[in-house]
PDB file of C-alpha atoms in Angstrom:
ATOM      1  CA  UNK A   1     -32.987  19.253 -40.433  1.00 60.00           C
ATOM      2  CA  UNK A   2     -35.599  16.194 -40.109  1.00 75.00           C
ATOM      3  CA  UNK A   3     -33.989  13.794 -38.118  1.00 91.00           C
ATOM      4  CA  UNK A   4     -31.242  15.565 -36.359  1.00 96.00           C
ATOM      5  CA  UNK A   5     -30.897  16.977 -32.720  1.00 97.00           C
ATOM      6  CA  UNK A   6     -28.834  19.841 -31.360  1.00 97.00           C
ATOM      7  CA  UNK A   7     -26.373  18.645 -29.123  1.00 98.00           C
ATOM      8  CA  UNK A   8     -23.776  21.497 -28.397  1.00 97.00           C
ATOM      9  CA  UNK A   9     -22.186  24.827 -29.878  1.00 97.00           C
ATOM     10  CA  UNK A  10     -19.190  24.615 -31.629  1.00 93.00           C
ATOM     11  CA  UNK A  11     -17.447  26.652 -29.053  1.00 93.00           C
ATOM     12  CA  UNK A  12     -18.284  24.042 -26.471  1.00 95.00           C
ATOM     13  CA  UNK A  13     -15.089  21.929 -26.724  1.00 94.00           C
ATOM     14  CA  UNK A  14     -11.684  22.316 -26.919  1.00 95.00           C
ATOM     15  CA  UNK A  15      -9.769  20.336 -29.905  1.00 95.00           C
ATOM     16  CA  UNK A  16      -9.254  16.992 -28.426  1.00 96.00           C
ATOM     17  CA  UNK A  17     -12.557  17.727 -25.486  1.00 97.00           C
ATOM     18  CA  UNK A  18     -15.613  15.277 -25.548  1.00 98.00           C
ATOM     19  CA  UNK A  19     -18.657  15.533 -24.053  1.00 98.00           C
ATOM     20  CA  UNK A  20     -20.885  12.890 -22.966  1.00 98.00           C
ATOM     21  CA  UNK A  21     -25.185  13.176 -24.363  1.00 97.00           C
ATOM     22  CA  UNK A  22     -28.443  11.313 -24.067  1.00 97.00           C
ATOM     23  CA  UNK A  23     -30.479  11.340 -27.293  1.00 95.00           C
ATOM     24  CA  UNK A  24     -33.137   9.082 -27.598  1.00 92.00           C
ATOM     25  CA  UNK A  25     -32.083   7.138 -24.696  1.00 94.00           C
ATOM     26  CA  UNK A  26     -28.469   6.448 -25.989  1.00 95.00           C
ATOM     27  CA  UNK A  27     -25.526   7.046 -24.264  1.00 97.00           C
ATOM     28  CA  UNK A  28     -23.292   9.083 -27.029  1.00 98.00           C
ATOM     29  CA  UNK A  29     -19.889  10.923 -26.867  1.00 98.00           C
ATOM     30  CA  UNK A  30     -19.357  14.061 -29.032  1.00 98.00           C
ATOM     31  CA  UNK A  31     -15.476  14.192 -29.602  1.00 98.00           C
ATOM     32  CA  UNK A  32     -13.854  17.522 -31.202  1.00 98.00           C
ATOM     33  CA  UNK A  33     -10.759  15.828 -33.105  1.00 97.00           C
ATOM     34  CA  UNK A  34      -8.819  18.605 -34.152  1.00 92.00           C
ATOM     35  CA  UNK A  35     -12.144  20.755 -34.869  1.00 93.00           C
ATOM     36  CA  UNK A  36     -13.718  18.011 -36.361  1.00 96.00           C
ATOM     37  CA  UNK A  37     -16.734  16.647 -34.807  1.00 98.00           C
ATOM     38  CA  UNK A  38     -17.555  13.435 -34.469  1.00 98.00           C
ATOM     39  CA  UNK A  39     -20.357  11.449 -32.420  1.00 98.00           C
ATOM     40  CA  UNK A  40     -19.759   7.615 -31.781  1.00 98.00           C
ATOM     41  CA  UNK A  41     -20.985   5.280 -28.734  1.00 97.00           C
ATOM     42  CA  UNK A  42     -19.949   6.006 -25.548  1.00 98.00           C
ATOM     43  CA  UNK A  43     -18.823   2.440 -24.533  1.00 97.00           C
ATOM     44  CA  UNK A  44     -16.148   0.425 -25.629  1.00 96.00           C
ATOM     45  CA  UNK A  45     -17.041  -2.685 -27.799  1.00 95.00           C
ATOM     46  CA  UNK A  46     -14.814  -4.587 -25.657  1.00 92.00           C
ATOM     47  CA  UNK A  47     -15.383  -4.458 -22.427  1.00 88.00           C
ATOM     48  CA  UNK A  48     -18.409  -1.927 -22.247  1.00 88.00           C
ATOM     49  CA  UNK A  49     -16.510   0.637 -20.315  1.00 95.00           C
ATOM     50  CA  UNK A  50     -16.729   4.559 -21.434  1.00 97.00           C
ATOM     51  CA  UNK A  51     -14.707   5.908 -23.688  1.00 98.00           C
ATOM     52  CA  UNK A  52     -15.295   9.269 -22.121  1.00 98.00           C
ATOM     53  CA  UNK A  53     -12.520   8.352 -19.808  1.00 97.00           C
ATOM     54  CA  UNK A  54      -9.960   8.031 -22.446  1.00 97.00           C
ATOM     55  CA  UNK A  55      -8.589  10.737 -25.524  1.00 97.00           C
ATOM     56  CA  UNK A  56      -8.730  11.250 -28.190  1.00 98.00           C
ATOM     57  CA  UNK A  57      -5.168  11.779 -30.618  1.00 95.00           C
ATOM     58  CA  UNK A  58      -4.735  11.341 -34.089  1.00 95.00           C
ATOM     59  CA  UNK A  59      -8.876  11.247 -35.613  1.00 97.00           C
ATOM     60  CA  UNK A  60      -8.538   8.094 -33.250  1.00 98.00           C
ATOM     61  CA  UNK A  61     -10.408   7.366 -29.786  1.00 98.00           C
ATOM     62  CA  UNK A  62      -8.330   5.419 -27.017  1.00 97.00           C
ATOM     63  CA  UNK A  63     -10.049   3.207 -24.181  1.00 96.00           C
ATOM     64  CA  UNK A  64      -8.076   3.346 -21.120  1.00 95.00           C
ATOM     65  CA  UNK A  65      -9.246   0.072 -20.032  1.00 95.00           C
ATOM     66  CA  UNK A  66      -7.555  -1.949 -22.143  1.00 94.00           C
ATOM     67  CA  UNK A  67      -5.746   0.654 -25.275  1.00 95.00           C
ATOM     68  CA  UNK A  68      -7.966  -0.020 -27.976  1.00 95.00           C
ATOM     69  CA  UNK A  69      -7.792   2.665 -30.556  1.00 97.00           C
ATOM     70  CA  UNK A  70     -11.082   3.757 -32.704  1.00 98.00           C
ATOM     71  CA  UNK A  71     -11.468   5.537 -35.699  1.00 98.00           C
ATOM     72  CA  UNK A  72     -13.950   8.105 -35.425  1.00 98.00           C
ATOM     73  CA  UNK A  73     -15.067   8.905 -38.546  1.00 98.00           C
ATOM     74  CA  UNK A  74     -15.400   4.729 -38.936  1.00 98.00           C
ATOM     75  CA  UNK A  75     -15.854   3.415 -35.524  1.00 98.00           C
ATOM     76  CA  UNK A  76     -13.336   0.547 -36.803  1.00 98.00           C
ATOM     77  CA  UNK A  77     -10.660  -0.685 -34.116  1.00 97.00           C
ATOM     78  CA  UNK A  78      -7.085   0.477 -35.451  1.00 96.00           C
ATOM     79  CA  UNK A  79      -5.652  -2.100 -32.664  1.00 93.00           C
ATOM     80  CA  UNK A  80      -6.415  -4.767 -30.092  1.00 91.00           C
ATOM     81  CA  UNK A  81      -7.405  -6.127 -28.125  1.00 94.00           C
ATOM     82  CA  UNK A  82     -11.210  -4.772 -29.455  1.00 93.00           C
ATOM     83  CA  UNK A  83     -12.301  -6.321 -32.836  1.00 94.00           C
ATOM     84  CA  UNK A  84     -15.798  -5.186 -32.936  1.00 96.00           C
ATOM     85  CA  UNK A  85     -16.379  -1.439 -34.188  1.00 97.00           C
ATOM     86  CA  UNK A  86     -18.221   1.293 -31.996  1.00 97.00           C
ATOM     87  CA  UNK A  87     -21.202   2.836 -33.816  1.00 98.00           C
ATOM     88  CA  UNK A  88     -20.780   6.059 -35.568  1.00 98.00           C
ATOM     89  CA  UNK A  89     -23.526   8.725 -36.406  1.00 98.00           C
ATOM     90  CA  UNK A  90     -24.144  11.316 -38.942  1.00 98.00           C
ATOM     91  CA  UNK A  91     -23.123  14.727 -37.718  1.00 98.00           C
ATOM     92  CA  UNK A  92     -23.896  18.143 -39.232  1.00 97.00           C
ATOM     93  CA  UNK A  93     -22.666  21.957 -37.989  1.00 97.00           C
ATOM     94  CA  UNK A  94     -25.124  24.533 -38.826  1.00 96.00           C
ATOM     95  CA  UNK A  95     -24.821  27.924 -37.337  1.00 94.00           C
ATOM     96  CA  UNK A  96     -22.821  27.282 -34.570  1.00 95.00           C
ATOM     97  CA  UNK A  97     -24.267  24.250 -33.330  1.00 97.00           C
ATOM     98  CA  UNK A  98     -23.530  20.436 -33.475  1.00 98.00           C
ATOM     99  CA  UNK A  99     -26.395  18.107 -34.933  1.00 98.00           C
ATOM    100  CA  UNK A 100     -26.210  14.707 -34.672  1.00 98.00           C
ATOM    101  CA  UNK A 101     -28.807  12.361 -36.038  1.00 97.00           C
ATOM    102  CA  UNK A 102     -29.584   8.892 -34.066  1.00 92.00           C
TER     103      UNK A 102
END
């Protein structure tokens, strides 16, 4: 799998659990929505604060700074005050572990 990086088992997190990971200097979040996996940027586009410390309901990430809402298969805001999406990267699961490509 050119490209891609092992970041975690799939029986790391919970439905709903995140996990914060460094890959080629970035600051990513892997979110388990429902046992879909997901990796976006760990900071808000608004306000540059983590989205670690909010959760994650609905296929949606929530700030708790200010309540933004981000799809996480798009990284688009669903509400305000953020306009600007968070980035979004390709992941793969591939006998038991989580690959994400930056």
């Amino acid at each position: 799998m050119s490209g891609f990086v092992a970041i975690a088992t799939t029986g790391e997190l919970a439905p709903a659990g995140m996990k914060r990971v460094v890959v080629d200097g970035k600051r990513l979040l892997l979110c388990n929505a429902d046992g879909r996996y997901y990796v976006v940027d760990e900071m808000c586009s608004h306000e540059e604060y983590s989205l670690y410390l909010g959760c994650i309901k609905e296929g949606r990430i929530k700030c708790s700074l200010h309540g933004s809402y981000f799809d996480l298969a798009t990284g688009q805001p669903t509400c305000d005050p953020a306009d600007e999406p968070i980035r979004t990267y390709p992941v793969k699961i591939e006998a038991g572990q989580v690959w994400v490509e930056v």
